[in-house]
mmCIF file of C-alpha atoms in Angstrom:
data_model
loop_
_atom_site.group_PDB
_atom_site.id
_atom_site.type_symbol
_atom_site.label_atom_id
_atom_site.label_comp_id
_atom_site.label_asym_id
_atom_site.label_seq_id
_atom_site.Cartn_x
_atom_site.Cartn_y
_atom_site.Cartn_z
ATOM 1 C CA MET A 1 -10.035 26.221 68.535
ATOM 2 C CA SER A 2 -13.233 25.545 66.595
ATOM 3 C CA THR A 3 -13.892 22.567 68.858
ATOM 4 C CA ASN A 4 -13.858 24.766 71.963
ATOM 5 C CA CYS A 5 -16.136 27.251 70.229
ATOM 6 C CA ASN A 6 -18.629 24.534 69.322
ATOM 7 C CA GLN A 7 -18.598 23.271 72.929
ATOM 8 C CA ASP A 8 -19.343 26.806 74.185
ATOM 9 C CA ILE A 9 -22.234 27.095 71.753
ATOM 10 C CA ASP A 10 -23.630 23.696 72.796
ATOM 11 C CA VAL A 11 -23.517 24.642 76.484
ATOM 12 C CA PHE A 12 -25.129 27.987 75.744
ATOM 13 C CA ASP A 13 -27.914 26.287 73.740
ATOM 14 C CA LEU A 14 -28.426 23.801 76.574
ATOM 15 C CA PHE A 15 -28.867 26.516 79.184
ATOM 16 C CA ARG A 16 -31.169 28.442 76.873
ATOM 17 C CA TRP A 17 -33.290 25.313 76.363
ATOM 18 C CA LEU A 18 -33.404 24.658 80.127
ATOM 19 C CA LYS A 19 -34.411 28.259 80.709
ATOM 20 C CA GLY A 20 -37.232 27.916 78.177
ATOM 21 C CA GLN A 21 -38.444 24.674 79.776
ATOM 22 C CA LEU A 22 -38.406 26.224 83.249
ATOM 23 C CA LYS A 23 -40.372 29.188 81.949
ATOM 24 C CA LYS A 24 -42.980 26.881 80.412
ATOM 25 C CA PHE A 25 -43.208 24.908 83.633
ATOM 26 C CA LEU A 26 -43.813 28.052 85.677
ATOM 27 C CA ILE A 27 -46.423 29.300 83.194
ATOM 28 C CA TYR A 28 -48.320 25.996 83.166
ATOM 29 C CA GLY A 29 -48.052 25.764 86.938
ATOM 30 C CA PHE A 30 -49.489 29.252 87.310
ATOM 31 C CA ARG A 31 -52.335 28.419 84.913
ATOM 32 C CA PHE A 32 -53.108 25.209 86.779
ATOM 33 C CA PHE A 33 -53.298 26.895 90.185
ATOM 34 C CA ARG A 34 -55.382 29.692 88.665
ATOM 35 C CA PHE A 35 -57.744 27.095 87.224
ATOM 36 C CA VAL A 36 -58.010 25.349 90.613
ATOM 37 C CA PHE A 37 -58.626 28.661 92.401
ATOM 38 C CA ARG A 38 -61.370 29.664 89.964
ATOM 39 C CA ASN A 39 -63.082 26.276 90.208
ATOM 40 C CA ILE A 40 -62.378 25.483 93.860
ATOM 41 C CA LEU A 41 -66.060 25.138 94.759
ATOM 42 C CA ILE A 42 -66.748 22.749 91.884
ATOM 43 C CA ILE A 43 -63.662 20.662 92.762
ATOM 44 C CA LEU A 44 -64.680 20.475 96.430
ATOM 45 C CA LEU A 45 -68.194 19.452 95.387
ATOM 46 C CA LEU A 46 -66.815 16.734 93.107
ATOM 47 C CA LEU A 47 -64.538 15.597 95.942
ATOM 48 C CA VAL A 48 -67.491 15.210 98.310
ATOM 49 C CA ILE A 49 -69.627 13.471 95.671
ATOM 50 C CA GLY A 50 -66.749 11.099 94.855
ATOM 51 C CA VAL A 51 -66.146 10.169 98.486
ATOM 52 C CA VAL A 52 -69.863 9.544 99.100
ATOM 53 C CA ALA A 53 -70.242 7.557 95.871
ATOM 54 C CA GLY A 54 -67.108 5.490 96.604
ATOM 55 C CA TYR A 55 -68.249 4.753 100.129
ATOM 56 C CA GLY A 56 -71.713 3.735 98.899
ATOM 57 C CA LEU A 57 -70.317 1.456 96.179
ATOM 58 C CA SER A 58 -67.898 -0.164 98.618
ATOM 59 C CA LYS A 59 -70.836 -1.061 100.863
ATOM 60 C CA LEU A 60 -72.873 -2.461 97.992
ATOM 61 C CA LEU A 61 -70.086 -4.730 96.744
ATOM 62 C CA ASN A 62 -69.517 -7.938 98.684
ATOM 63 C CA PRO A 63 -65.921 -7.873 99.973
ATOM 64 C CA LEU A 64 -63.688 -10.906 99.858
ATOM 65 C CA LYS A 65 -62.358 -12.126 103.185
ATOM 66 C CA THR A 66 -59.123 -13.938 103.913
ATOM 67 C CA ALA A 67 -57.723 -16.038 106.766
ATOM 68 C CA GLU A 68 -54.446 -17.856 107.383
ATOM 69 C CA ILE A 69 -53.676 -21.082 109.266
ATOM 70 C CA LEU A 70 -50.246 -22.386 110.265
ATOM 71 C CA VAL A 71 -50.162 -26.175 110.479
ATOM 72 C CA ALA A 72 -47.523 -28.853 111.011
ATOM 73 C CA PRO A 73 -48.417 -32.171 109.322
ATOM 74 C CA ASN A 74 -47.700 -35.296 111.374
ATOM 75 C CA VAL A 75 -47.208 -38.950 110.352
ATOM 76 C CA LYS A 76 -45.771 -37.938 106.951
ATOM 77 C CA SER A 77 -49.049 -36.451 105.735
ATOM 78 C CA THR A 78 -47.576 -33.406 103.950
ATOM 79 C CA ALA A 79 -48.094 -34.738 100.415
ATOM 80 C CA TYR A 80 -51.711 -35.634 101.268
ATOM 81 C CA LEU A 81 -52.294 -32.119 102.653
ATOM 82 C CA TYR A 82 -50.959 -30.448 99.498
ATOM 83 C CA GLY A 83 -53.066 -32.732 97.304
ATOM 84 C CA LYS A 84 -56.204 -32.027 99.331
ATOM 85 C CA ILE A 85 -55.642 -28.249 99.199
ATOM 86 C CA GLU A 86 -55.113 -28.443 95.435
ATOM 87 C CA GLU A 87 -58.336 -30.439 95.086
ATOM 88 C CA LEU A 88 -60.263 -27.847 97.114
ATOM 89 C CA ASP A 89 -58.810 -25.000 95.053
ATOM 90 C CA ARG A 90 -59.972 -26.644 91.824
ATOM 91 C CA SER A 91 -63.469 -27.063 93.280
ATOM 92 C CA ALA A 92 -63.658 -23.542 94.730
ATOM 93 C CA SER A 93 -65.514 -22.156 91.704
ATOM 94 C CA ASP A 94 -68.258 -24.774 91.914
ATOM 95 C CA ASP A 95 -71.152 -23.097 93.736
ATOM 96 C CA GLU A 96 -72.822 -26.441 94.444
ATOM 97 C CA SER A 97 -69.821 -28.111 96.073
ATOM 98 C CA VAL A 98 -70.693 -29.302 99.563
ATOM 99 C CA ILE A 99 -67.994 -31.391 101.218
ATOM 100 C CA ASN A 100 -70.033 -32.567 104.212
ATOM 101 C CA LYS A 101 -72.775 -31.375 106.525
ATOM 102 C CA GLN A 102 -70.399 -29.231 108.566
ATOM 103 C CA PHE A 103 -68.105 -27.866 105.844
ATOM 104 C CA SER A 104 -69.185 -26.288 102.550
ATOM 105 C CA ILE A 105 -67.010 -24.542 99.977
ATOM 106 C CA VAL A 106 -69.856 -22.531 98.450
ATOM 107 C CA ASN A 107 -68.261 -19.313 99.761
ATOM 108 C CA LEU A 108 -64.693 -20.426 99.067
ATOM 109 C CA ARG A 109 -63.046 -18.547 96.197
ATOM 110 C CA GLU A 110 -59.412 -19.556 96.531
ATOM 111 C CA ILE A 111 -57.214 -21.675 98.775
ATOM 112 C CA SER A 112 -53.454 -22.108 98.675
ATOM 113 C CA ILE A 113 -50.655 -23.594 100.742
ATOM 114 C CA GLU A 114 -46.948 -22.887 100.962
ATOM 115 C CA PRO A 115 -44.144 -23.911 103.313
ATOM 116 C CA VAL A 116 -42.927 -21.521 105.986
ATOM 117 C CA GLU A 117 -39.257 -21.047 105.173
ATOM 118 C CA ASP A 118 -37.086 -22.566 107.867
ATOM 119 C CA ILE A 119 -33.637 -23.856 106.964
ATOM 120 C CA THR A 120 -33.390 -25.624 110.342
ATOM 121 C CA SER A 121 -36.276 -27.954 109.545
ATOM 122 C CA VAL A 122 -34.849 -28.567 106.056
ATOM 123 C CA LEU A 123 -31.504 -29.687 107.479
ATOM 124 C CA LYS A 124 -33.259 -31.817 110.092
ATOM 125 C CA ASN A 125 -35.444 -33.588 107.514
ATOM 126 C CA LEU A 126 -32.854 -34.083 104.754
ATOM 127 C CA GLU A 127 -31.903 -37.552 105.985
ATOM 128 C CA GLU A 128 -35.479 -38.725 105.323
ATOM 129 C CA PHE A 129 -35.230 -37.863 101.603
ATOM 130 C CA PRO A 130 -33.877 -40.119 98.879
ATOM 131 C CA VAL A 131 -30.256 -39.391 98.007
ATOM 132 C CA ASP A 132 -31.095 -38.183 94.480
ATOM 133 C CA ILE A 133 -33.559 -35.549 95.751
ATOM 134 C CA VAL A 134 -31.134 -33.756 98.104
ATOM 135 C CA PRO A 135 -29.050 -32.114 95.311
ATOM 136 C CA ARG A 136 -32.230 -30.942 93.584
ATOM 137 C CA ILE A 137 -33.421 -29.278 96.794
ATOM 138 C CA SER A 138 -30.222 -27.237 97.040
ATOM 139 C CA GLU A 139 -30.264 -26.422 93.306
ATOM 140 C CA ASN A 140 -33.875 -25.208 93.400
ATOM 141 C CA TYR A 141 -33.494 -23.106 96.535
ATOM 142 C CA ASP A 142 -34.112 -19.895 94.623
ATOM 143 C CA ASP A 143 -36.804 -17.255 95.135
ATOM 144 C CA LYS A 144 -37.365 -17.093 91.358
ATOM 145 C CA SER A 145 -37.930 -20.831 90.967
ATOM 146 C CA ASN A 146 -41.109 -22.794 91.624
ATOM 147 C CA PHE A 147 -39.388 -24.660 94.457
ATOM 148 C CA PHE A 148 -42.162 -23.965 96.960
ATOM 149 C CA ASP A 149 -44.854 -25.105 94.525
ATOM 150 C CA LYS A 150 -43.527 -28.653 94.371
ATOM 151 C CA PRO A 151 -45.068 -31.110 96.865
ATOM 152 C CA LEU A 152 -41.933 -33.208 96.333
ATOM 153 C CA TYR A 153 -39.929 -30.709 98.409
ATOM 154 C CA ALA A 154 -42.680 -29.620 100.784
ATOM 155 C CA PRO A 155 -42.013 -32.380 103.371
ATOM 156 C CA ALA A 156 -38.613 -30.767 103.975
ATOM 157 C CA TYR A 157 -40.458 -28.101 105.986
ATOM 158 C CA ASP A 158 -42.214 -28.650 109.297
ATOM 159 C CA VAL A 159 -44.708 -25.759 109.206
ATOM 160 C CA HIS A 160 -46.955 -24.749 106.299
ATOM 161 C CA LYS A 161 -49.272 -21.779 105.767
ATOM 162 C CA ILE A 162 -52.792 -22.297 104.403
ATOM 163 C CA THR A 163 -54.445 -19.172 102.976
ATOM 164 C CA LEU A 164 -58.211 -19.100 102.418
ATOM 165 C CA VAL A 165 -60.070 -16.468 100.396
ATOM 166 C CA ALA A 166 -63.878 -16.510 100.595
ATOM 167 C CA SER A 167 -66.880 -14.327 99.875
ATOM 168 C CA ASP A 168 -68.074 -14.945 103.441
ATOM 169 C CA THR A 169 -66.574 -16.443 106.579
ATOM 170 C CA ILE A 170 -66.082 -20.207 106.747
ATOM 171 C CA ALA A 171 -65.876 -22.093 110.033
ATOM 172 C CA ILE A 172 -62.159 -22.780 110.416
ATOM 173 C CA GLU A 173 -62.774 -25.680 112.807
ATOM 174 C CA SER A 174 -65.076 -27.359 110.262
ATOM 175 C CA PHE A 175 -62.398 -26.962 107.608
ATOM 176 C CA LEU A 176 -59.757 -28.485 109.901
ATOM 177 C CA ALA A 177 -62.136 -31.303 110.849
ATOM 178 C CA TYR A 178 -62.573 -32.050 107.136
ATOM 179 C CA LEU A 179 -58.784 -32.322 106.719
ATOM 180 C CA GLU A 180 -58.573 -34.558 109.801
ATOM 181 C CA ASN A 181 -61.264 -36.910 108.487
ATOM 182 C CA GLN A 182 -58.826 -39.379 106.943
ATOM 183 C CA GLU A 183 -58.907 -42.825 108.504
ATOM 184 C CA TYR A 184 -55.485 -43.924 107.274
ATOM 185 C CA PHE A 185 -53.599 -41.038 108.899
ATOM 186 C CA GLN A 186 -55.749 -41.184 112.016
ATOM 187 C CA ASP A 187 -54.773 -44.854 112.420
ATOM 188 C CA LYS A 188 -51.110 -43.948 111.933
ATOM 189 C CA ARG A 189 -51.402 -41.163 114.520
ATOM 190 C CA LYS A 190 -53.032 -43.472 117.071
ATOM 191 C CA ALA A 191 -50.421 -46.173 116.437
ATOM 192 C CA LEU A 192 -47.630 -43.639 116.924
ATOM 193 C CA LEU A 193 -49.225 -42.405 120.158
ATOM 194 C CA LYS A 194 -49.429 -45.989 121.393
ATOM 195 C CA SER A 195 -45.797 -46.573 120.442
ATOM 196 C CA ILE A 196 -44.716 -43.430 122.286
ATOM 197 C CA ALA A 197 -46.673 -44.444 125.396
ATOM 198 C CA THR A 198 -45.075 -47.914 125.333
ATOM 199 C CA GLU A 199 -41.581 -46.468 124.941
ATOM 200 C CA LEU A 200 -42.199 -43.971 127.742
ATOM 201 C CA GLU A 201 -43.276 -46.741 130.102
ATOM 202 C CA ALA A 202 -40.280 -48.866 129.143
ATOM 203 C CA ASN A 203 -37.907 -45.968 129.686
ATOM 204 C CA LYS A 204 -39.463 -45.143 133.053
ATOM 205 C CA PHE A 205 -39.089 -48.768 134.096
ATOM 206 C CA THR A 206 -35.426 -48.758 133.020
ATOM 207 C CA ILE A 207 -34.777 -45.498 134.880
ATOM 208 C CA ALA A 208 -36.340 -46.985 138.007
ATOM 209 C CA GLN A 209 -34.064 -50.003 137.654
ATOM 210 C CA ILE A 210 -31.054 -47.732 137.272
ATOM 211 C CA ASP A 211 -32.057 -45.759 140.369
ATOM 212 C CA SER A 212 -32.381 -49.023 142.230
ATOM 213 C CA THR A 213 -28.922 -50.097 141.061
ATOM 214 C CA LEU A 214 -27.373 -46.781 142.053
ATOM 215 C CA GLY A 215 -29.108 -47.074 145.403
ATOM 216 C CA ALA A 216 -27.118 -50.202 146.091
ATOM 217 C CA VAL A 217 -23.846 -48.245 146.054
ATOM 218 C CA PRO A 218 -22.522 -47.883 149.596
ATOM 219 C CA ASN A 219 -23.773 -44.790 151.382
ATOM 220 C CA ALA A 220 -20.262 -43.653 151.964
ATOM 221 C CA LEU A 221 -19.565 -43.608 148.216
ATOM 222 C CA LYS A 222 -22.841 -41.823 147.508
ATOM 223 C CA GLN A 223 -21.965 -39.061 149.933
ATOM 224 C CA ASP A 224 -18.445 -38.676 148.538
ATOM 225 C CA ARG A 225 -19.041 -36.381 145.576
ATOM 226 C CA GLY A 226 -15.400 -36.387 144.624
ATOM 227 C CA ALA A 227 -15.475 -40.156 144.230
ATOM 228 C CA ILE A 228 -18.584 -39.976 142.063
ATOM 229 C CA THR A 229 -16.946 -37.317 139.880
ATOM 230 C CA VAL A 230 -13.907 -39.502 139.368
ATOM 231 C CA MET A 231 -16.129 -42.483 138.698
ATOM 232 C CA GLY A 232 -18.251 -40.497 136.245
ATOM 233 C CA SER A 233 -15.180 -39.344 134.288
ATOM 234 C CA ASN A 234 -13.919 -42.885 133.887
ATOM 235 C CA GLU A 235 -15.259 -44.191 130.569
ATOM 236 C CA ASN A 236 -14.595 -47.758 131.560
ATOM 237 C CA SER A 237 -16.590 -47.445 134.741
ATOM 238 C CA GLU A 238 -19.850 -49.404 134.788
ATOM 239 C CA VAL A 239 -21.437 -46.790 137.069
ATOM 240 C CA SER A 240 -20.447 -44.061 134.593
ATOM 241 C CA ALA A 241 -22.125 -46.005 131.788
ATOM 242 C CA ILE A 242 -25.268 -46.457 133.878
ATOM 243 C CA ILE A 243 -25.438 -42.720 134.660
ATOM 244 C CA THR A 244 -24.923 -41.877 130.985
ATOM 245 C CA THR A 245 -27.707 -44.287 130.014
ATOM 246 C CA LYS A 246 -30.048 -42.701 132.535
ATOM 247 C CA SER A 247 -29.304 -39.198 131.164
ATOM 248 C CA GLU A 248 -29.998 -40.377 127.613
ATOM 249 C CA LEU A 249 -33.268 -41.975 128.691
ATOM 250 C CA LEU A 250 -34.382 -38.788 130.472
ATOM 251 C CA GLU A 251 -33.608 -36.724 127.372
ATOM 252 C CA ARG A 252 -35.434 -39.241 125.205
ATOM 253 C CA ASN A 253 -38.489 -39.103 127.478
ATOM 254 C CA THR A 254 -38.521 -35.319 127.203
ATOM 255 C CA ASP A 255 -38.534 -35.612 123.395
ATOM 256 C CA LEU A 256 -41.271 -38.260 123.532
ATOM 257 C CA VAL A 257 -43.478 -36.050 125.719
ATOM 258 C CA GLN A 258 -43.090 -33.200 123.225
ATOM 259 C CA MET A 259 -43.921 -35.544 120.337
ATOM 260 C CA ASN A 260 -46.961 -36.801 122.238
ATOM 261 C CA GLU A 261 -48.232 -33.241 122.763
ATOM 262 C CA GLY A 262 -47.839 -32.483 119.046
ATOM 263 C CA LEU A 263 -49.870 -35.530 118.001
ATOM 264 C CA ASP A 264 -53.237 -34.275 119.217
ATOM 265 C CA ARG A 265 -54.108 -33.896 115.517
ATOM 266 C CA VAL A 266 -52.848 -35.189 112.199
ATOM 267 C CA PHE A 267 -52.319 -31.534 111.272
ATOM 268 C CA LYS A 268 -51.069 -29.700 114.342
ATOM 269 C CA VAL A 269 -52.442 -26.132 114.325
ATOM 270 C CA TYR A 270 -49.919 -23.570 115.525
ATOM 271 C CA SER A 271 -52.015 -20.487 114.872
ATOM 272 C CA GLN A 272 -55.026 -19.256 112.917
ATOM 273 C CA SER A 273 -56.004 -15.715 112.089
ATOM 274 C CA ASN A 274 -59.431 -14.127 112.180
ATOM 275 C CA TRP A 275 -61.243 -13.421 108.929
ATOM 276 C CA VAL A 276 -60.298 -9.981 107.599
ATOM 277 C CA ASN A 277 -61.350 -8.069 104.502
ATOM 278 C CA LYS A 278 -58.929 -8.664 101.660
ATOM 279 C CA THR A 279 -57.335 -5.552 100.188
ATOM 280 C CA SER A 280 -58.903 -5.028 96.770
ATOM 281 C CA LEU A 281 -60.271 -2.386 94.413
ATOM 282 C CA ARG A 282 -63.396 -2.216 96.562
ATOM 283 C CA SER A 283 -61.461 -0.902 99.550
ATOM 284 C CA LEU A 284 -59.911 1.821 97.359
ATOM 285 C CA LEU A 285 -63.171 3.090 95.825
ATOM 286 C CA ILE A 286 -63.457 5.847 98.414
ATOM 287 C CA TYR A 287 -60.164 7.267 97.056
ATOM 288 C CA ILE A 288 -60.536 6.353 93.384
ATOM 289 C CA SER A 289 -64.000 7.882 92.870
ATOM 290 C CA PRO A 290 -63.166 11.510 93.808
ATOM 291 C CA ILE A 291 -59.880 11.374 91.886
ATOM 292 C CA LEU A 292 -61.715 10.017 88.841
ATOM 293 C CA LEU A 293 -64.423 12.719 88.945
ATOM 294 C CA ILE A 294 -61.887 15.533 89.348
ATOM 295 C CA SER A 295 -59.729 14.073 86.555
ATOM 296 C CA ILE A 296 -62.748 13.963 84.206
ATOM 297 C CA PHE A 297 -63.547 17.587 85.080
ATOM 298 C CA ILE A 298 -59.975 18.698 84.343
ATOM 299 C CA LEU A 299 -59.850 16.634 81.132
ATOM 300 C CA TYR A 300 -63.123 18.199 79.985
ATOM 301 C CA HIS A 301 -61.680 21.699 80.373
ATOM 302 C CA LEU A 302 -58.467 20.689 78.597
ATOM 303 C CA ILE A 303 -60.492 19.409 75.646
ATOM 304 C CA LEU A 304 -62.513 22.653 75.551
ATOM 305 C CA ARG A 305 -59.318 24.702 75.661
ATOM 306 C CA PHE A 306 -57.786 22.639 72.876
ATOM 307 C CA LYS A 307 -60.964 22.936 70.775
ATOM 308 C CA ASN A 308 -61.155 26.712 71.192
ATOM 309 C CA ARG A 309 -57.472 27.165 70.326
ATOM 310 C CA TYR A 310 -57.383 24.910 67.269
ATOM 311 C CA SER A 311 -61.023 25.095 66.143
ATOM 312 C CA LYS A 312 -60.105 26.861 62.880
ATOM 313 C CA GLU A 313 -57.391 24.341 62.017
ATOM 314 C CA ILE A 314 -59.705 21.410 62.840
ATOM 315 C CA GLN A 315 -62.382 22.784 60.517
#
């Protein structure tokens, strides 16, 4: 019985406490709105001054700019690209760093690179990795790990995003030309292009020979589609094998043409953004300044109120 009585008392005390807190909240809310109403002109003036001051400061400060480039490294140049970006990032703070006549990193503040997540390219490229690396790739595939920071795993991805942060715009084409200025990879690219052209010519010659061979089939057989279908479905048929070979060569030529188009550079550029202002404290000054001035005004009045109320106790 006493337990039920104590529970009733606890609930009653709880509601009484909540009632007291609600009353305090309403009183303080009323005082706040009364304070705002009495000082509305001063608050509006501080708001205007803050906006003007924030806008002026934002114009005086030099904003950082950022741009992004999506590239696909060719001829197994991914590790070189990551090393070169890391080298540039370490040199970004050196105001006297001039790479060449066309490209300078004086304005560069930060540069980074990361793979564009694509599980399809990972699965496609796994066979090119050593056997002992494959388990580590699957084990480290975690957003919380530093998987994407390791150049060891970067070649598993086809496309990579380069992010540049600078105090002023940098010519993107000059930056890309600097990356391309590597004789070893240029020689590999040219050799691969030559190899593709040779294979294309060989395949075209073979296809022409196949067409010539098929042309020797009697006209009656060529016109009889049913006979060709039967012949094509017979795995032991020489004509079926020739047709299959021709189809494979045509598919291979299509792949070679696509590879040839992607080898116009060592680092194939898929897209590049324009330079835009990076979001920073500078861009928020127009909002921070008026809030700061109004907060100081309110804090000043709170301190005065506290001093007047407890001045005797303080003394």
